[in-house]
mmCIF file of C-alpha atoms in Angstrom:
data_model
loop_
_atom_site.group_PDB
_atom_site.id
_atom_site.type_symbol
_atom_site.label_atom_id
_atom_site.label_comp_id
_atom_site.label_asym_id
_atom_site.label_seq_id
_atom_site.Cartn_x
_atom_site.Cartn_y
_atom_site.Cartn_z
ATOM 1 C CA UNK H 30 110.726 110.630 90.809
ATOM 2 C CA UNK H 31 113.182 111.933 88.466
ATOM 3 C CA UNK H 32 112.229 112.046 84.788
ATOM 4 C CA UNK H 33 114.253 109.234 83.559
ATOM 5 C CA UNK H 34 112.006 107.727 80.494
ATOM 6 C CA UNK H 35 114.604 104.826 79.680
ATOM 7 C CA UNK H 36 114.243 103.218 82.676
ATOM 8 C CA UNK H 37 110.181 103.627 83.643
ATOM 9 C CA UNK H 38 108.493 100.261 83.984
ATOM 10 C CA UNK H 39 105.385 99.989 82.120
ATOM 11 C CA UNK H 40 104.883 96.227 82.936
ATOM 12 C CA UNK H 41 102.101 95.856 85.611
ATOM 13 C CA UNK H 42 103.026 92.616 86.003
ATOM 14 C CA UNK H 43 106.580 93.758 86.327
ATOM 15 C CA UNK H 44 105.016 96.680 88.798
ATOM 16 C CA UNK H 45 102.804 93.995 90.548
ATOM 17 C CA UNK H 46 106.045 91.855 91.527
ATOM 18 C CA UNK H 47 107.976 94.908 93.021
ATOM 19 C CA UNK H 48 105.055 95.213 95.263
ATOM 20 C CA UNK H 49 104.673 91.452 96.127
ATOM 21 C CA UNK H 50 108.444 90.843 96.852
ATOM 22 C CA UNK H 51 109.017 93.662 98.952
ATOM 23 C CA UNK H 52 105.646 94.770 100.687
ATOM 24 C CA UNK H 53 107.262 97.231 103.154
ATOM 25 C CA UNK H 54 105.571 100.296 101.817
ATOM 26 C CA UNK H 55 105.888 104.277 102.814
ATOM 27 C CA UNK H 56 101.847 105.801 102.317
ATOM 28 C CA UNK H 57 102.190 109.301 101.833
ATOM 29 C CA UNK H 58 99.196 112.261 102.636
ATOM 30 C CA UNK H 59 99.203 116.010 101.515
ATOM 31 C CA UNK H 60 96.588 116.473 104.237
ATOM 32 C CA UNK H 61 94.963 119.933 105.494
ATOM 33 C CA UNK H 62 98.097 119.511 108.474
ATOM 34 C CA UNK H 63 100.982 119.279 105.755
ATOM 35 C CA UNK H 64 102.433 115.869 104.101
ATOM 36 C CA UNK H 65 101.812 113.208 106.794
ATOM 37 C CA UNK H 66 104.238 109.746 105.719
ATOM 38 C CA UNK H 67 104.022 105.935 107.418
ATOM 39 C CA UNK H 68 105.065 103.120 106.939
ATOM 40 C CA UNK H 69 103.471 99.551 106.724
ATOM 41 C CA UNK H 70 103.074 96.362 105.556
ATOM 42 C CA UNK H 71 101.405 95.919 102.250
ATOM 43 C CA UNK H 72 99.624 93.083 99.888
ATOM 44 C CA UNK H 73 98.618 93.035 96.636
ATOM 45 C CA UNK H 74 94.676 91.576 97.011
ATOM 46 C CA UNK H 75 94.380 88.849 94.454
ATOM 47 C CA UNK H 76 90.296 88.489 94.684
ATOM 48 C CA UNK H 77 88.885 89.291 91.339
ATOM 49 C CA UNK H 78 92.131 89.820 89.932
ATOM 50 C CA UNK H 79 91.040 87.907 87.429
ATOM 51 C CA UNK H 80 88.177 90.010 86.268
ATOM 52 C CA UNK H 81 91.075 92.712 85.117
ATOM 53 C CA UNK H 82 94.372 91.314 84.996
ATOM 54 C CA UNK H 83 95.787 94.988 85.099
ATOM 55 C CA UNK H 84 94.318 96.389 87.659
ATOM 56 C CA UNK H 85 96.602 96.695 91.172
ATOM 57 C CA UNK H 86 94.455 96.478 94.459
ATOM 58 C CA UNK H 87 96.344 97.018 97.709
ATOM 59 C CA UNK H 88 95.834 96.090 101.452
ATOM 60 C CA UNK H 89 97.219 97.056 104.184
ATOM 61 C CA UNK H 90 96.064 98.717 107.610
ATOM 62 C CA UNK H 91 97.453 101.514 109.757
ATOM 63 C CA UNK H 92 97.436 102.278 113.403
ATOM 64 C CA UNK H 93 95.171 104.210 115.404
ATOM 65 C CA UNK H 94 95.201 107.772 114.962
ATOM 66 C CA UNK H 95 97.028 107.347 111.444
ATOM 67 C CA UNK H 96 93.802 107.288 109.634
ATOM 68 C CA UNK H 97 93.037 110.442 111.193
ATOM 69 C CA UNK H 98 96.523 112.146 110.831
ATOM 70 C CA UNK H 99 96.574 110.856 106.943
ATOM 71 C CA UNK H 100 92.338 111.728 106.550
ATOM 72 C CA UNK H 101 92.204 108.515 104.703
ATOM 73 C CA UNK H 102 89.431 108.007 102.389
ATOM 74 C CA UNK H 103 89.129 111.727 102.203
ATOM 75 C CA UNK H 104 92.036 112.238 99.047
ATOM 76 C CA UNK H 105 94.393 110.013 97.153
ATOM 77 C CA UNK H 106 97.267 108.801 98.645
ATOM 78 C CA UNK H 107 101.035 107.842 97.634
ATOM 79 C CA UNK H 108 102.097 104.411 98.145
ATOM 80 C CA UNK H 109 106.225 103.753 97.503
ATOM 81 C CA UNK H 110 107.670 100.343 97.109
ATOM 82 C CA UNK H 111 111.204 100.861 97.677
ATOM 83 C CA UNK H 112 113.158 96.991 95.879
ATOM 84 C CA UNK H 113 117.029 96.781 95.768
ATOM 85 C CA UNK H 114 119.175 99.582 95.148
ATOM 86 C CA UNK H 115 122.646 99.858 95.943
ATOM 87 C CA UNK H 116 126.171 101.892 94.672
ATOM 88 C CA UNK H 117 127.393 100.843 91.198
ATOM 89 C CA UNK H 118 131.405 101.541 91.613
ATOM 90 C CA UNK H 119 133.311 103.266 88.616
ATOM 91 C CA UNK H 120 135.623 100.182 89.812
ATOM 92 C CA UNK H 121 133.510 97.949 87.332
ATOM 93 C CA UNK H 122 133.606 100.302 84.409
ATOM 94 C CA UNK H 123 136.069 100.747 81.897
ATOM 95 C CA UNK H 124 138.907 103.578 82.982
ATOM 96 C CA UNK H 125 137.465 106.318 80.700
ATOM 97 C CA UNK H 126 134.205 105.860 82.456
ATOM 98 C CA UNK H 127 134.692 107.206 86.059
ATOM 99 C CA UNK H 128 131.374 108.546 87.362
ATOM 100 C CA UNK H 129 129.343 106.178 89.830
ATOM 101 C CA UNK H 130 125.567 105.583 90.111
ATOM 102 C CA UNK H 131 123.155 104.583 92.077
ATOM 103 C CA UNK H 132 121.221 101.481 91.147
ATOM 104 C CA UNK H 133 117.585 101.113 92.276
ATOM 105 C CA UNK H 134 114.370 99.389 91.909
ATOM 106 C CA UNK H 135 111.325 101.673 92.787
ATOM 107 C CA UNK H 136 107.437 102.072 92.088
ATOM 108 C CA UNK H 137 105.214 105.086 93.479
ATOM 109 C CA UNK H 138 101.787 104.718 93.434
ATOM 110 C CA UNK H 139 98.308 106.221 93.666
ATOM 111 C CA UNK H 140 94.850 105.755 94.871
ATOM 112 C CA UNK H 141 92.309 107.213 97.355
ATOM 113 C CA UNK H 142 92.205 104.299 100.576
ATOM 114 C CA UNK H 143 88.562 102.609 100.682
ATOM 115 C CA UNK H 144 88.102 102.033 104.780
ATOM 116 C CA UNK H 145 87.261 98.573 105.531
ATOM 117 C CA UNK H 146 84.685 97.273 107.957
ATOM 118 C CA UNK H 147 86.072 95.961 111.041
ATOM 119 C CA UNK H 148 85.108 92.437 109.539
ATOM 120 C CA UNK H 149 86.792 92.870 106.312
ATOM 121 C CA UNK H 150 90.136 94.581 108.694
ATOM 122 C CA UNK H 151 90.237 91.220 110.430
ATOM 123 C CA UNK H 152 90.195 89.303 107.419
ATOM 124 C CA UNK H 153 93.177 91.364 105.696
ATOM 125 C CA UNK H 154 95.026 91.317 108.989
ATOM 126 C CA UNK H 155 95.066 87.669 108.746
ATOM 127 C CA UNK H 156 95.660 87.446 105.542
ATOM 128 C CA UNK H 157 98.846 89.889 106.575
ATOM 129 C CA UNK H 158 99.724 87.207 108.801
ATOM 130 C CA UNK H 159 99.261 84.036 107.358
ATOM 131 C CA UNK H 160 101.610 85.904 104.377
ATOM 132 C CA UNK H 161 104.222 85.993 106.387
ATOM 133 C CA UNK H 162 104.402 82.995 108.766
ATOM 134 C CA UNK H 163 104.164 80.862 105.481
ATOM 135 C CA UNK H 164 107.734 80.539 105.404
ATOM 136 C CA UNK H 165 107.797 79.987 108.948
ATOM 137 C CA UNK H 166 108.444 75.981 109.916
ATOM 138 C CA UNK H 167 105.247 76.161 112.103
ATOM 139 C CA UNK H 168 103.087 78.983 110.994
ATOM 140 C CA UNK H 169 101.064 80.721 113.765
ATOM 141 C CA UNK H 170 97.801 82.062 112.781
ATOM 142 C CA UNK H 171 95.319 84.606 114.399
ATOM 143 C CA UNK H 172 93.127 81.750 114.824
ATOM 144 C CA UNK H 173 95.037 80.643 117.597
ATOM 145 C CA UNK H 174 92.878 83.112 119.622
ATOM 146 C CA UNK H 175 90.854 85.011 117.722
ATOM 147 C CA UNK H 176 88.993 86.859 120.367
ATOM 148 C CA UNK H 177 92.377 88.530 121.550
ATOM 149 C CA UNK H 178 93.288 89.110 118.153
ATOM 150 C CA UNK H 179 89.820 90.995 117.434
ATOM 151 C CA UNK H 180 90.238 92.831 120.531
ATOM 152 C CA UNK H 181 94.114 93.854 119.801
ATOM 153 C CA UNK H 182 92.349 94.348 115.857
ATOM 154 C CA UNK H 183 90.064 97.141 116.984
ATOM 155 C CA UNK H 184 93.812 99.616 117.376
ATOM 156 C CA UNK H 185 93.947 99.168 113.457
ATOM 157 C CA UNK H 186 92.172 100.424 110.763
ATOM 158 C CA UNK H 187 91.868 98.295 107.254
ATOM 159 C CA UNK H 188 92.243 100.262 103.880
ATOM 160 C CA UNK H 189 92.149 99.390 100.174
ATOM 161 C CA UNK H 190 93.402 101.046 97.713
ATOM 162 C CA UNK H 191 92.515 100.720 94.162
ATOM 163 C CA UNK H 192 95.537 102.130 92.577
ATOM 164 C CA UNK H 193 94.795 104.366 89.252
ATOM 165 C CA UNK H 194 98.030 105.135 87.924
ATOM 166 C CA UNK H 195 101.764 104.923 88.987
ATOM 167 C CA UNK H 196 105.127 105.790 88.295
ATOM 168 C CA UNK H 197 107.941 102.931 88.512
ATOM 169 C CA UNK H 198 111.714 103.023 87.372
ATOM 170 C CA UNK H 199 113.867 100.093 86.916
ATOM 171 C CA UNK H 200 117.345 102.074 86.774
ATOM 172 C CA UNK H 201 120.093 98.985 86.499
ATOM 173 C CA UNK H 202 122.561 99.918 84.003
ATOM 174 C CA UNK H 203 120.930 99.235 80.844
ATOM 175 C CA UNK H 204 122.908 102.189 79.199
ATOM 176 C CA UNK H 205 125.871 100.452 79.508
ATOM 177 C CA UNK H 206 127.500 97.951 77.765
ATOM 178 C CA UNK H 207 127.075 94.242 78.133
ATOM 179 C CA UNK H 208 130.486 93.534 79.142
ATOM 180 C CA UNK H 209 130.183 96.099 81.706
ATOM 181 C CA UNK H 210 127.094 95.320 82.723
ATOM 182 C CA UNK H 211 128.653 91.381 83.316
ATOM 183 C CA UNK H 212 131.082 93.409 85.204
ATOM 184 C CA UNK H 213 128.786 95.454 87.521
ATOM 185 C CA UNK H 214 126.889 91.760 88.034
ATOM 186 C CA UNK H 215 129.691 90.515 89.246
ATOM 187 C CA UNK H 216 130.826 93.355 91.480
ATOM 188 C CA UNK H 217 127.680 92.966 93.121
ATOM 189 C CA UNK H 218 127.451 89.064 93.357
ATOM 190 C CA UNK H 219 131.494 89.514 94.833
ATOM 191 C CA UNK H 220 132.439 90.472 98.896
ATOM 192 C CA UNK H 221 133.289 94.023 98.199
ATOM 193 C CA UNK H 222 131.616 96.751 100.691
ATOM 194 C CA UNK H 223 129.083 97.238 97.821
ATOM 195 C CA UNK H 224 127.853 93.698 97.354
ATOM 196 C CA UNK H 225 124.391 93.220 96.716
ATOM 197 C CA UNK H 226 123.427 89.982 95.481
ATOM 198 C CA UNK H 227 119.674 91.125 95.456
ATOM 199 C CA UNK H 228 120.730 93.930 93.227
ATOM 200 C CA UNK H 229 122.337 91.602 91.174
ATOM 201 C CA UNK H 230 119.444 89.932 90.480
ATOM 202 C CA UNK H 231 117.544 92.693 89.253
ATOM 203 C CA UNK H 232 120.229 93.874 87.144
ATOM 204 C CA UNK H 233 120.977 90.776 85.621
ATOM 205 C CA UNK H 234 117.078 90.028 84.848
ATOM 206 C CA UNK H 235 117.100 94.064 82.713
ATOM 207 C CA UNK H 236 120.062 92.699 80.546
ATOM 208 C CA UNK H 237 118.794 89.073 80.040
ATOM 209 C CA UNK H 238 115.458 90.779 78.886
ATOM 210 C CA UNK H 239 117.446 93.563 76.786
ATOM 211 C CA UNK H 240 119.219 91.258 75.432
ATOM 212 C CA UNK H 241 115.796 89.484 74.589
ATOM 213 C CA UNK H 242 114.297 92.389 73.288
ATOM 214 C CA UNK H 243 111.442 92.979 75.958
ATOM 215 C CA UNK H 244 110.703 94.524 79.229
ATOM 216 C CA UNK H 245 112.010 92.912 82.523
ATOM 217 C CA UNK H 246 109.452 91.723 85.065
#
């Protein structure tokens, strides 16, 4: 990620709830074949979180042969959360400034993958499930058959990764101004092609907590 030191999030909490709100995750292997990359669903795993507040577990699972082509358990891997991002127009700046941006939200990640039994798979690919049919108005569960879903289970392969370090940057105009950053808000909150209102969001939390004195989360 570009060295950008203004804008790195420190915050694991802040870290912890790019992961949670936007759990469609790129893993990335330098493996023995060259850099292997895919992409899946991921969860932060809450059991024993509070033992260490700071620590960030992940679970996920990959298709069979993925383990193989990314040799999990054999290195550390990359895991990159990718939150809003979106063009900031030189339309919202003052005239003298004329030189657009980019706008993002991203973390990157790093652990070696612990494989899971095929017990412990089920369980996360469940938990996977039941995640994500929560804000469904009638929630289906694996339970509804669970020896299909162990059969069509035995194609995946359950990982957990305890991650020990990462790199995350919160880039949302907080060298600008706060008139131009109500500007760029509202640019983004407006029906232009570059309206973002999740973008927004994110931009408007930096400058709420700049304005507060602390770090966004």
């Amino acid at each position: 990620m570009r060295h950008t030191p203004h804008f790195v999030m420190t915050d694991v909490d802040a870290v912890k709830r790019v992961v949670s709100e936007h759990p469609w995750a790129t893993i990335v292997s330098h493996t023995a074949a060259g850099i292997v990359a895919s992409h899946y669903p991921v969860l932060l795993e809450e059991r024993g979180a509070e033992d260490d507040p700071d620590a960030i577990v992940l679970v996920s699972h990959v298709g069979r042969p993925d383990e193989v082509a990314h040799e999990l358990g054999q290195h550390e891997v990359l895991v990159v959360f990718q939150g809003p991002h979106g063009y900031v127009s030189p339309a919202w700046y003052p005239p003298e400034q004329f030189v657009p941006t980019w706008n993002h939200v991203t973390a990157h990640l790093w652990g070696t993958p612990e494989v899971l039994s095929d017990d412990e798979n089920f369980r996360v690919l469940g938990e996977l499930v039941d995640h994500f049919e929560r804000a469904m108005p009638e929630p289906v569960s694996l339970d509804v058959d669970e020896d299909t879903a162990r059969r069509i289970a035995k194609g995946t392969v359950g990982i957990r990764i305890r991650v020990t370090r990462f790199d995350a940057r919160a880039k949302l105009s907080q060298n600008k101004a706060p008139e131009v950053v109500e500007r760029i808000i509202a640019g983004l909150r407006g029906d232009g092609p570059y309206a973002s209102p999740a973008l927004a969001d994110e931009v408007e939390r930096a400058h709420t907590a700049r304005v507060d004195g602390r770090e966004a989360r």
